[in-house]
XYZ file of C-alpha atoms in Angstrom:
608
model
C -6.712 27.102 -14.225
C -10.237 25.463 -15.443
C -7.982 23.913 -18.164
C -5.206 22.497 -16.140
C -8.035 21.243 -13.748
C -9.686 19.465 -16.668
C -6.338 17.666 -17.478
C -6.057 16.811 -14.105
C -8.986 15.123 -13.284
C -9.031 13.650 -17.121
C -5.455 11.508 -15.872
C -6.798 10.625 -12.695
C -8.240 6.946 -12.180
C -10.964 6.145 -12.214
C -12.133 9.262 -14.503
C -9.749 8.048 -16.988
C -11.627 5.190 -17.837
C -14.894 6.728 -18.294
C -16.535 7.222 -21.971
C -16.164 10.711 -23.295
C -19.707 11.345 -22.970
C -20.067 10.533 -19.604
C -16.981 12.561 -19.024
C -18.113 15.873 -20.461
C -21.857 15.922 -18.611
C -19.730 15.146 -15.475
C -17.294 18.391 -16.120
C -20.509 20.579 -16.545
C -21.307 19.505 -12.468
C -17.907 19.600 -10.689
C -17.014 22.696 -8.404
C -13.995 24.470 -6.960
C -13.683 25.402 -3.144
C -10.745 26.652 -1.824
C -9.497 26.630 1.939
C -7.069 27.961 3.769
C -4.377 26.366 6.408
C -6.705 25.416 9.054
C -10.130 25.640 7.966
C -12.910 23.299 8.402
C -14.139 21.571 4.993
C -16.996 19.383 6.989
C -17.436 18.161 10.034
C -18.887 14.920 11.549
C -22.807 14.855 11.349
C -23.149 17.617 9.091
C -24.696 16.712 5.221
C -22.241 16.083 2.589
C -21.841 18.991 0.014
C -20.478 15.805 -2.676
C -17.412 13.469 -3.146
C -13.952 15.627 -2.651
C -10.558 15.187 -4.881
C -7.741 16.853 -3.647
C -6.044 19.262 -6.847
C -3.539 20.639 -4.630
C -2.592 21.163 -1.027
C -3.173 18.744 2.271
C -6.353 18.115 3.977
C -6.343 15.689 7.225
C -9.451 13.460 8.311
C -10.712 12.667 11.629
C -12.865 10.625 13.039
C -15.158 11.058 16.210
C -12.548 10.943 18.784
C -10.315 13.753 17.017
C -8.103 11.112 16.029
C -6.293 11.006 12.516
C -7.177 8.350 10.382
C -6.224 10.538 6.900
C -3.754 12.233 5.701
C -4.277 13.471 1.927
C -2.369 15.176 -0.919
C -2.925 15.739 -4.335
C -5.051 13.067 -6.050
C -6.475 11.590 -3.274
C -10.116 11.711 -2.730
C -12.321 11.401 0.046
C -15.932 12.093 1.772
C -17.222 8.803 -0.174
C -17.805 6.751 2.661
C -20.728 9.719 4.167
C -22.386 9.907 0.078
C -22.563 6.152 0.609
C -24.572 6.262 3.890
C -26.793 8.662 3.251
C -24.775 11.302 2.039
C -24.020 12.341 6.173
C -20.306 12.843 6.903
C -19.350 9.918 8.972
C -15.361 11.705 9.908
C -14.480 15.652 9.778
C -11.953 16.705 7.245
C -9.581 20.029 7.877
C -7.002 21.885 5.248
C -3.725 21.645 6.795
C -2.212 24.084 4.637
C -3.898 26.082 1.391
C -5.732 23.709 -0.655
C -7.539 23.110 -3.300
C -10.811 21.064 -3.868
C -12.608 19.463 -6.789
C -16.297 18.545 -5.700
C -18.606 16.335 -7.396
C -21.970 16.841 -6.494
C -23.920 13.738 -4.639
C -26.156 13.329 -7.478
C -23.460 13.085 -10.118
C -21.424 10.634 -8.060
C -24.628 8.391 -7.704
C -25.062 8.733 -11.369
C -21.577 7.598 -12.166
C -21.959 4.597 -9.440
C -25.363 3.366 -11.061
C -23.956 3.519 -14.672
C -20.428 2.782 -14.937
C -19.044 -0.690 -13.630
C -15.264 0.541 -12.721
C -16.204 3.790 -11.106
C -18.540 1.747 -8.631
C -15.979 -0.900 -7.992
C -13.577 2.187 -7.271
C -15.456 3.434 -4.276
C -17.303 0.381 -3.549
C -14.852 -1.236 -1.348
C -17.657 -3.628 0.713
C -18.795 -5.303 -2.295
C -16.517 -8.479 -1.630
C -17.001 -8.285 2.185
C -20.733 -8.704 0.769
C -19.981 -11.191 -1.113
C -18.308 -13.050 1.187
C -21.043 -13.010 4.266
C -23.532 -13.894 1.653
C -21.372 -17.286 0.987
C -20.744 -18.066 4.485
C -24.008 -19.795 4.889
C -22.776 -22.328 2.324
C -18.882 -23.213 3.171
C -17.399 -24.458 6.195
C -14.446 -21.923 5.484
C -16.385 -18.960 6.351
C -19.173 -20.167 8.937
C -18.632 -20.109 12.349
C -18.744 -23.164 14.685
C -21.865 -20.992 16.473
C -24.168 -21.277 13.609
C -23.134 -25.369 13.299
C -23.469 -26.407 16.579
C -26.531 -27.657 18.526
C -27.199 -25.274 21.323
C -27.912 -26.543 24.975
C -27.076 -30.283 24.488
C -28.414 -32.868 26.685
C -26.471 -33.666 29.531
C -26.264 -36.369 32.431
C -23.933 -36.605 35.931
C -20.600 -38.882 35.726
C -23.233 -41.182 38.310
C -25.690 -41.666 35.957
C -26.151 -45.426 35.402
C -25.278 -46.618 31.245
C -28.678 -47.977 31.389
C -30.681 -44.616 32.625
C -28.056 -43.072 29.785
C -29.024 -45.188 27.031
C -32.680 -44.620 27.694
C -32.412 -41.380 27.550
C -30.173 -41.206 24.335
C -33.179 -43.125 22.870
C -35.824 -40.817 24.250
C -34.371 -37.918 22.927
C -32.847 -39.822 19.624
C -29.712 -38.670 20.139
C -26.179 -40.419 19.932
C -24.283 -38.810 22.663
C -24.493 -37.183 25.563
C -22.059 -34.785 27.694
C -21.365 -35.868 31.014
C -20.988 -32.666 33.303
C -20.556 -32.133 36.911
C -20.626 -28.543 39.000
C -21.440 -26.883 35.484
C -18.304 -28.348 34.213
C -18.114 -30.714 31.440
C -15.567 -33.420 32.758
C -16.559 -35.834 29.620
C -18.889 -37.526 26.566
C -20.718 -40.644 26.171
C -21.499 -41.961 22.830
C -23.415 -44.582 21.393
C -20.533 -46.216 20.675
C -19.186 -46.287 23.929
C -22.096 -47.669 24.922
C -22.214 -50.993 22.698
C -18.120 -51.086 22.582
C -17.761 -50.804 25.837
C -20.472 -51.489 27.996
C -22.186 -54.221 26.190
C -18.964 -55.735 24.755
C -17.689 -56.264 28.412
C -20.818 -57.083 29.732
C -21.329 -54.294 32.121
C -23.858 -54.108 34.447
C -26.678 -52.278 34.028
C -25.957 -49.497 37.541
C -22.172 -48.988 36.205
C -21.969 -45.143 36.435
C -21.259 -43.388 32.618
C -17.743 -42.215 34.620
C -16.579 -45.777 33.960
C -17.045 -45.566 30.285
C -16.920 -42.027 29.057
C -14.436 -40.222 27.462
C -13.022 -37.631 30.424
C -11.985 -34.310 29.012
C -12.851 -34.617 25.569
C -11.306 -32.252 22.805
C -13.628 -29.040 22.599
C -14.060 -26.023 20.225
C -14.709 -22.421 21.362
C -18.702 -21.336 19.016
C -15.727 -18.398 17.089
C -13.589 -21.117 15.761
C -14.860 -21.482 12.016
C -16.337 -24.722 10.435
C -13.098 -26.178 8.789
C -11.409 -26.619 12.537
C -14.083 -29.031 13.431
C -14.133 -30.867 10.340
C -10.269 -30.934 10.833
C -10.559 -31.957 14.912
C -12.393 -34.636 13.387
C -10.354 -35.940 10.760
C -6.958 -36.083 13.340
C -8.865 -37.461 16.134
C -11.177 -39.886 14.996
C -14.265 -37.712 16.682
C -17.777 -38.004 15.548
C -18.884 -35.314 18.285
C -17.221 -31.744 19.125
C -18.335 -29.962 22.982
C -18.108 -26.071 22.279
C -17.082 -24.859 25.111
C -17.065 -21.155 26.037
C -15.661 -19.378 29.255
C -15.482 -23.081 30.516
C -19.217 -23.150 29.987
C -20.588 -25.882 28.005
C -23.018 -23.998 25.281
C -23.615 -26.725 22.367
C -22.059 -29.454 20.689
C -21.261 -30.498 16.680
C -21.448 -33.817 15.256
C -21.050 -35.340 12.015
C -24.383 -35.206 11.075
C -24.312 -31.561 11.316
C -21.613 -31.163 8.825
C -23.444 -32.819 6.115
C -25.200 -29.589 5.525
C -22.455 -27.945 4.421
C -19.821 -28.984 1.391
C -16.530 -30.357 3.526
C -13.646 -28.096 2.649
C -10.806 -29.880 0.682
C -8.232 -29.325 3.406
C -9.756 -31.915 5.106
C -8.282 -34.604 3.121
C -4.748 -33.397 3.841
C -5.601 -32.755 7.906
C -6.765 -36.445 7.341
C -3.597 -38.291 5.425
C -1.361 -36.153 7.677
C -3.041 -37.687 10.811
C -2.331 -40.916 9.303
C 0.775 -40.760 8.254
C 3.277 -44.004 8.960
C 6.955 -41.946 8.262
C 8.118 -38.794 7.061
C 7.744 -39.587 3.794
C 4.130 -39.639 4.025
C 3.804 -36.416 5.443
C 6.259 -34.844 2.587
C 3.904 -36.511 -0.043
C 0.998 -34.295 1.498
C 3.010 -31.097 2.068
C 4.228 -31.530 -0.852
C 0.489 -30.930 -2.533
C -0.033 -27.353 -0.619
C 0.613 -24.881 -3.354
C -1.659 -26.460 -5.814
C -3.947 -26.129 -2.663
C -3.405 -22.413 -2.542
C -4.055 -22.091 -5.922
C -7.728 -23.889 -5.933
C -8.668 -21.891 -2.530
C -7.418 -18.704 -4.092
C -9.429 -19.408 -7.297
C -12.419 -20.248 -5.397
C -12.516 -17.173 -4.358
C -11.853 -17.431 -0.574
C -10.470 -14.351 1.396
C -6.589 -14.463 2.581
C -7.293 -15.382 5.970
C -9.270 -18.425 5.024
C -6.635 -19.656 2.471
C -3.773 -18.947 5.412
C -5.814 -20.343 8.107
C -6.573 -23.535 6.484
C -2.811 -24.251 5.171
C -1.418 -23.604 8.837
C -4.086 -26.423 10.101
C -1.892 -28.809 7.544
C 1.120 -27.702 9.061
C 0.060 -27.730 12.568
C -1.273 -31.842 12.639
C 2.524 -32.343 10.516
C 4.081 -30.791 13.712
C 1.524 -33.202 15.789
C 2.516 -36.206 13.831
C 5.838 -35.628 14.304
C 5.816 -35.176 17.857
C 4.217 -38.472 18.029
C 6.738 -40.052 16.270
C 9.508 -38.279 17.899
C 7.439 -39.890 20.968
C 7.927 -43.387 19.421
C 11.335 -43.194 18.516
C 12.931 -41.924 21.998
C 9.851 -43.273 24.207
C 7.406 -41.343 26.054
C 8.552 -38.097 27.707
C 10.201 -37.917 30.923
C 8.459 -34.369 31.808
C 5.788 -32.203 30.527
C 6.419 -29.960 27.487
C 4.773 -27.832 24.950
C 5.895 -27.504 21.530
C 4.783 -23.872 20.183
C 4.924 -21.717 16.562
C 5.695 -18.551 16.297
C 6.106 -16.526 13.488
C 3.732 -16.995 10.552
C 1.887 -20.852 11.572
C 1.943 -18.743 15.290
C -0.304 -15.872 13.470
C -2.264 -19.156 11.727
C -0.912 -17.238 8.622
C 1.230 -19.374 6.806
C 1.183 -18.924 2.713
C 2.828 -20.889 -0.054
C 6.185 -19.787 1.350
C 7.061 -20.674 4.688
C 10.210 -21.272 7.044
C 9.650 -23.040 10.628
C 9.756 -20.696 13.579
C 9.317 -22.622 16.978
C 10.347 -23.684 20.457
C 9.814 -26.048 23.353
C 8.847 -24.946 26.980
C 9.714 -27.123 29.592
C 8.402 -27.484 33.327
C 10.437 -27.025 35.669
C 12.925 -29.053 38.054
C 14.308 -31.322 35.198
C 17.781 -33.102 35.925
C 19.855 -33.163 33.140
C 19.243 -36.361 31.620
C 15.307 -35.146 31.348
C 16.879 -32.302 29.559
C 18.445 -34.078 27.472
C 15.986 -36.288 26.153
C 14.610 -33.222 24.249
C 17.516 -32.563 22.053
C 17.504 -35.342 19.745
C 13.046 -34.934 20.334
C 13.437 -31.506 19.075
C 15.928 -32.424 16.283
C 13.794 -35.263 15.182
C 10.387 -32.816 14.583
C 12.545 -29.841 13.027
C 14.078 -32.486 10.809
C 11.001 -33.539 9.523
C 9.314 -30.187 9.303
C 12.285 -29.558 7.040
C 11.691 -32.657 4.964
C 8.048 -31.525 4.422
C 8.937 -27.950 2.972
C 9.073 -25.785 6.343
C 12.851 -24.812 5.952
C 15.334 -24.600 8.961
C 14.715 -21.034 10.052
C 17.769 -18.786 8.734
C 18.119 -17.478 12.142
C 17.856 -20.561 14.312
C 15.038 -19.457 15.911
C 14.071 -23.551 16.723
C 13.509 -25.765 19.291
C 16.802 -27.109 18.325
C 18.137 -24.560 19.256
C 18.950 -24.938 23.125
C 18.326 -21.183 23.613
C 14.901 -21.940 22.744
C 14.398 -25.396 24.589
C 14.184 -23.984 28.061
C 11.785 -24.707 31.694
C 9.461 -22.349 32.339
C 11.122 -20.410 34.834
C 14.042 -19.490 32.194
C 11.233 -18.941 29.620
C 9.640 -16.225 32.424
C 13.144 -14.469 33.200
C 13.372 -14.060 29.308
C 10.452 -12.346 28.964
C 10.958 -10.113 32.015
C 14.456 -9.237 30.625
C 13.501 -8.334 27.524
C 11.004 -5.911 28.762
C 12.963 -4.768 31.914
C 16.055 -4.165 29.317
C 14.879 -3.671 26.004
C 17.687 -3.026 23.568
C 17.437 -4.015 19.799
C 18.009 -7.641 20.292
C 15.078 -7.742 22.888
C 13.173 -5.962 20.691
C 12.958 -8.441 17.801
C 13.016 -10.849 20.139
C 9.908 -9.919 21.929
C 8.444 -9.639 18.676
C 8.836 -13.288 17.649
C 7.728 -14.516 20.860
C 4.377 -12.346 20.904
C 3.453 -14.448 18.050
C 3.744 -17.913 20.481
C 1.304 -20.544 20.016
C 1.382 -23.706 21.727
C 0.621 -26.684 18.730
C 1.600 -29.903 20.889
C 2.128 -30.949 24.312
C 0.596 -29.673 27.977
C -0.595 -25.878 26.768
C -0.877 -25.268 30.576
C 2.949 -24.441 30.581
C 2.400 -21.847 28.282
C -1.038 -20.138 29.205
C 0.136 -18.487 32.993
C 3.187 -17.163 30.699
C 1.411 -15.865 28.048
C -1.148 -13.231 30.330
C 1.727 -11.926 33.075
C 3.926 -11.562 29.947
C 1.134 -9.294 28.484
C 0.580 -7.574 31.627
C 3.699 -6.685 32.686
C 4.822 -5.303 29.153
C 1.883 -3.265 29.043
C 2.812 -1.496 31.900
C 5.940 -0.516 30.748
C 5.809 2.338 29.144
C 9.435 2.451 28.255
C 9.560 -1.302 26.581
C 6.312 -0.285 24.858
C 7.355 2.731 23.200
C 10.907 0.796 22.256
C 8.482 -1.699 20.901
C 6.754 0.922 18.741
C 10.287 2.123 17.394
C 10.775 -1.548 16.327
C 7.533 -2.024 14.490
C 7.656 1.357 12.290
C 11.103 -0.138 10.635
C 8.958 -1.726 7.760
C 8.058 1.325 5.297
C 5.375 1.117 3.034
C 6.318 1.055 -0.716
C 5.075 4.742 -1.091
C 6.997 6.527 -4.358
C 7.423 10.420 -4.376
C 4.636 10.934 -6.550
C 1.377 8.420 -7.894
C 3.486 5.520 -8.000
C 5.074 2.445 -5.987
C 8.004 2.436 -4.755
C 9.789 -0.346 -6.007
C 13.133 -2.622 -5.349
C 15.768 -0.725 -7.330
C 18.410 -3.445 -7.858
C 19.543 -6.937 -7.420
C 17.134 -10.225 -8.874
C 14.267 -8.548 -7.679
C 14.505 -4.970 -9.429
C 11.108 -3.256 -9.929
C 9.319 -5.388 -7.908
C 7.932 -4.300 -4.259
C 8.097 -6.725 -1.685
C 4.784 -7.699 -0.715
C 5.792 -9.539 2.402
C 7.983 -6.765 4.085
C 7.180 -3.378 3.406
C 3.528 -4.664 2.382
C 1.888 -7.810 5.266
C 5.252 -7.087 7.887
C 3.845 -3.426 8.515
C 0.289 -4.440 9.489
C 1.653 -7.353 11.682
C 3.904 -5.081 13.638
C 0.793 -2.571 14.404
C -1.564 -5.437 15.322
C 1.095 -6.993 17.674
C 1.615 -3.628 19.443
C -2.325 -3.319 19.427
C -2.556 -6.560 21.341
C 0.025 -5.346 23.494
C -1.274 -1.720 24.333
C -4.656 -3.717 25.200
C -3.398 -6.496 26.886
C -6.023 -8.249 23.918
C -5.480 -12.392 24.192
C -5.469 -12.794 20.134
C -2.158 -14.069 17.988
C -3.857 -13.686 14.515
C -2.848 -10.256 12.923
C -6.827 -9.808 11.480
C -8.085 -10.897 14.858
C -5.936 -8.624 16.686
C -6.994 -5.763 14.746
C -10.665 -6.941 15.057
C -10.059 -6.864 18.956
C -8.476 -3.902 19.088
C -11.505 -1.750 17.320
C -13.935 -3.826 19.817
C -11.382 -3.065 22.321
C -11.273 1.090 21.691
C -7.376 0.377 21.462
C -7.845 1.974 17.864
C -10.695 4.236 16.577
C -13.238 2.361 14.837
C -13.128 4.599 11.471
C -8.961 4.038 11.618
C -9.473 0.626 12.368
C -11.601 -0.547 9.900
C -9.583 1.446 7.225
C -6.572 -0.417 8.380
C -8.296 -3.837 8.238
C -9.818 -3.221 4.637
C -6.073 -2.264 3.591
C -4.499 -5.361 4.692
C -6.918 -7.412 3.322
C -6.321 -5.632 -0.178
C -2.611 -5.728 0.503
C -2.763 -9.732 1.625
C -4.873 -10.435 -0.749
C -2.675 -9.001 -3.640
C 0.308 -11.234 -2.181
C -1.549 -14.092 -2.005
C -3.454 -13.934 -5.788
C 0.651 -13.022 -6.575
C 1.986 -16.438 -5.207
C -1.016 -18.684 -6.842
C -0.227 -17.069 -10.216
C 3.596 -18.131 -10.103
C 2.400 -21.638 -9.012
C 0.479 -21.797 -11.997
C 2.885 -20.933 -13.996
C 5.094 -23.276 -12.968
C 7.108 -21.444 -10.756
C 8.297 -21.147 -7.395
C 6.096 -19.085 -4.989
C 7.844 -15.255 -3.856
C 6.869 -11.969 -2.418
C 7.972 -10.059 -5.393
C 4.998 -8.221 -7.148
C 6.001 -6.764 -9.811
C 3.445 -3.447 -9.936
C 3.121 -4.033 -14.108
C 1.311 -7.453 -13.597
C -1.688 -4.985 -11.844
C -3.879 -2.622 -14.213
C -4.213 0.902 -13.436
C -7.070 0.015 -11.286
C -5.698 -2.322 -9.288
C -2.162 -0.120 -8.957
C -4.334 2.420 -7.612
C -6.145 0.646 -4.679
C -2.930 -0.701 -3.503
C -1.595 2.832 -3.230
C -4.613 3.809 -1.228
C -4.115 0.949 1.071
C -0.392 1.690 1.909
C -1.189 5.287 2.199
C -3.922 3.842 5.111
C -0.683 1.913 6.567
C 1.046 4.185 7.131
C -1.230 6.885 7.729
C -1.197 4.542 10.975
C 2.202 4.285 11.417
C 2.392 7.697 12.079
C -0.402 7.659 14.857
C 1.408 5.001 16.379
C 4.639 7.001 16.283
C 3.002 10.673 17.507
C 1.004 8.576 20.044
C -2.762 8.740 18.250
C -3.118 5.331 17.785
C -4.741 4.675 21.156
C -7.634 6.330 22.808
C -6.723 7.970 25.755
């Protein structure tokens, strides 16, 4: 048995890769425990006997709350995560049938940490989350607008006279100020207001600011991240940004306190795009994206900061071409917001992307208001088409009259779908969940959006349907240590990174945010939520979110490599383009996927 042992643990990565040597003294260390079908191996709190590698048998993992976040076979490893902080279990781990243990002592899996490179990266999955909150301080990608923005910003009342303004502008050597009334801000003066308006026209000196401000001036919430204000700027023509929080004003970004940080390249697209004459322009720009993704992928920013920043392009093309749509049939005859769903919805577009979207409506329109928006919605899919963002395959568009509805239809959809929820309302419901409003009055949509979440929260039947639904993506899990891979058509032995790999993790966040009732659309920020929000265990959740970053990551890095070579961004990883390594932290992260999954599907993935 010692022998087979030896050949076991001699094939299994990352021991394959170490020196002889360092092999050998690690063999004279390693110990054998057995366990039967039930038996404690640790439990939570208790001090950790060494790293474990499963030789045969199952052992499940649990964290505080008794809930499963691990289910094991033969290969896996775990306990690393307790040797890392102080060698104190942080979970409790149970056989759950016979099994059959390989321990390395604590001091041995130290030793192998300190003095072998690919045995630390193994187990030392923080390392780029390190790496990236040691960069944030430096890129506008990663900082949030919190740490930009000037806390408590000097204020004035809409009666303040321009002259008491302007004195105190000086006093305080400042170039704006935000006008606020009953706590509220209600607008901004600027310098420039001052001279362009005020002195140009020759205003008196007791004018009230009211006259001259800017009333309800764009704001940012202090989590948006540095690149949305640069961005806000760029497609506005702002030199100042309120951040506004709980309709409290808590600070305010200008210019001047973005030259502290290197401007993110994006910000030349967000700017053409803003500026764009015809669709033409806009193509021209669009057309630039994937040797965008490939320069934010090789500067080594994380998936959601690549994703995030190419949906802002596509979200001011959508703006632009509502304007123009605005130009070309004249201003609206009723109120109307133009939302994404799908991917730009989740602010997670890649290098290949379809357009998913609709058009809410208020309500009481005669049918000549109604139809004004066909040809509008036409005109914006059109050129969303003509900049790369494909008709959606299954019309799920604004121009699409199904989708280009008042309110009131919009509300008996949703209450349909959940009162009645059969496969159709199922996917459905799924799209929609992903709403957000891009152009327009997003008042229409915000009273929708939180009864919608309510009321499907409540019911239990539509939720568990809804669960069904999002378990129909597997994870590319073969029989044994392998992937599972496409077995025929053009994309034989590849696995689909989109589907079985991104779709899974985007299903469970959406039916986190709807178990929780939790406000967020982004799949990352959902999850995020939904740890804060004990929807999820912490332990499960943060194993989750470290797995779809691996397994987004891996998709993305995929797509910039075909772009570099010339070729047409896909899904389709072929597992032979990964080393060993690499094939073998993928694994893990599916097996965390759908280790989730399952406590979705018995009912463990929420906290009772």
């Amino acid at each position: 048995m010692t022998d087979s042992a030896l050949s076991f643990l001699k094939r299994l990565h990352p021991y394959d890769v170490l020196p002889d040597r360092a092999f050998h003294a690690l063999w004279k260390e390693v110990m054998f425990r057995t366990y039967p079908a039930g038996a404690k191996i640790y439990d939570l709190g208790e001090d950790m006997d060494g790293l474990f590698i499963v030789e045969s048998g199952q052992v499940t993992v649990r964290d505080e709350n008794n809930n499963l976040i691990s289910q094991l076979g033969r290969e896996n490893s775990f306990g690393e995560r307790g040797l890392m902080k102080g060698g104190t279990a942080v979970t409790s781990a149970y056989a759950q049938e016979d099994t059959r243990l390989i321990c390395i002592p604590p001091g041995a899996f130290h030793k192998l940490r300190a003095d072998h490179d690919a045995y630390r990266r193994f187990f030392d999955r923080s390392r780029e989350t390190e790496k990236t909150d040691a960069l944030s301080r430096f890129d506008l990608t990663r900082v949030q607008v919190a740490t930009l923005m000037v806390p408590n910003p000097v204020t004035c009342a809409p009666t303040t006279t321009i002259q008491n303004a302007a004195k105190k502008m000086q006093d305080k050597r400042i170039s704006c100020l935000c006008v606020v009334a009953q706590k509220k801000l209600i607008g901004i003066l600027t310098v420039r207001d001052l001279s362009g308006k005020a002195l140009a026209q020759g205003l008196p000196p007791n004018t009230p600011v009211s006259d001259i401000m800017t009333p309800d001036p764009r704001v940012l919430s202090p989590s948006a991240i540095g690149s949305d204000v640069l961005h806000m700027m760029m497609e506005y023509r702002l030199g100042h940004l309120p951040i506004v929080e709980a309709g409290k004003l808590v600070g305010i970004v200008t210019q001047t306190d973005l030259t502290r940080f290197q401007a993110s390249n994006t910000a030349g697209f967000v700017s053409e795009a803003a500026r764009a004459e015809t669709v033409d322009d806009l193509a021209t720009v669009t057309k630039r994206i994937p040797h965008l993704l490939v320069q934010l992928v090789a500067a080594g920013n994380r998936h959601d900061v690549v994703t995030r920043m190419i949906t802002d392009i596509a979200d001011v093309v959508t703006r632009r071409l509502l304007a123009m749509a605005v130009e070309k049939y004249g201003p609206p005859p009723a109120r109307y917001v133009w939302l994404a769903c799908g991917s730009q919805g989740r602010q997670e577009q890649t290098g290949v992307s379809d357009q998913d979207n609709c058009l809410i409506l208020e309500d009481d329109l005669s049918e000549t208001d109604l139809a004004y928006f066909e040809p509008f919605a036409q005109c914006v899919s059109d050129g969303l088409d003509a900049c790369g963002y494909v008709y959606c395959p299954g019309d799920m568009m604004a121009t699409n009259p199904r989708w280009r509805q008042p309110v009131s239809v919009w509300h008996d959809y949703f209450q349909h779908w959940i009162k009645s929820p059969s496969k159709e309302a199922q996917m459905l419901a799924s799209v929609m969940f992903d709403l957000r409003p891009i152009g327009g009055d997003f008042s229409l949509f915000d009273g929708l959006q939180a009864e919608t979440l309510k009321t499907a929260s409540a019911n239990s039947i539509f939720t568990a349907h809804m669960a069904t639904n999002a378990l129909t993506h597997g994870t590319p899990l073969g029989m044994l240590k392998g992937l599972a891979t496409i077995r025929s058509g053009e994309n034989r032995n590849t696995v689909d990174m989109k589907l079985s790999g991104v779709v899974p993790v985007v299903d469970l966040g959406r039916m986190y945010a709807l178990q929780g009732e939790l406000d967020p659309v982004n799949t990352r920020a959902r999850l995020q939520a939904a740890i804060a929000g004990r929807v999820i265990s912490e332990s499960g959740g943060r194993d989750l979110l470290d797995a779809y970053d691996l397994v987004a990551q891996t998709r993305l890095e995929h797509q910039a490599r075909l772009i570099k070579q010339g070729k047409a961004p896909d899904n389709f990883l072929p597992p032979t383009k990964l080393s060993a390594f690499e094939r073998s932290h993928l694994r893990d992260a599916f097996v965390v996927i759908k280790t989730m999954q399952s406590a979705l599907m018995q009912g463990r993935g929420v906290l009772g």
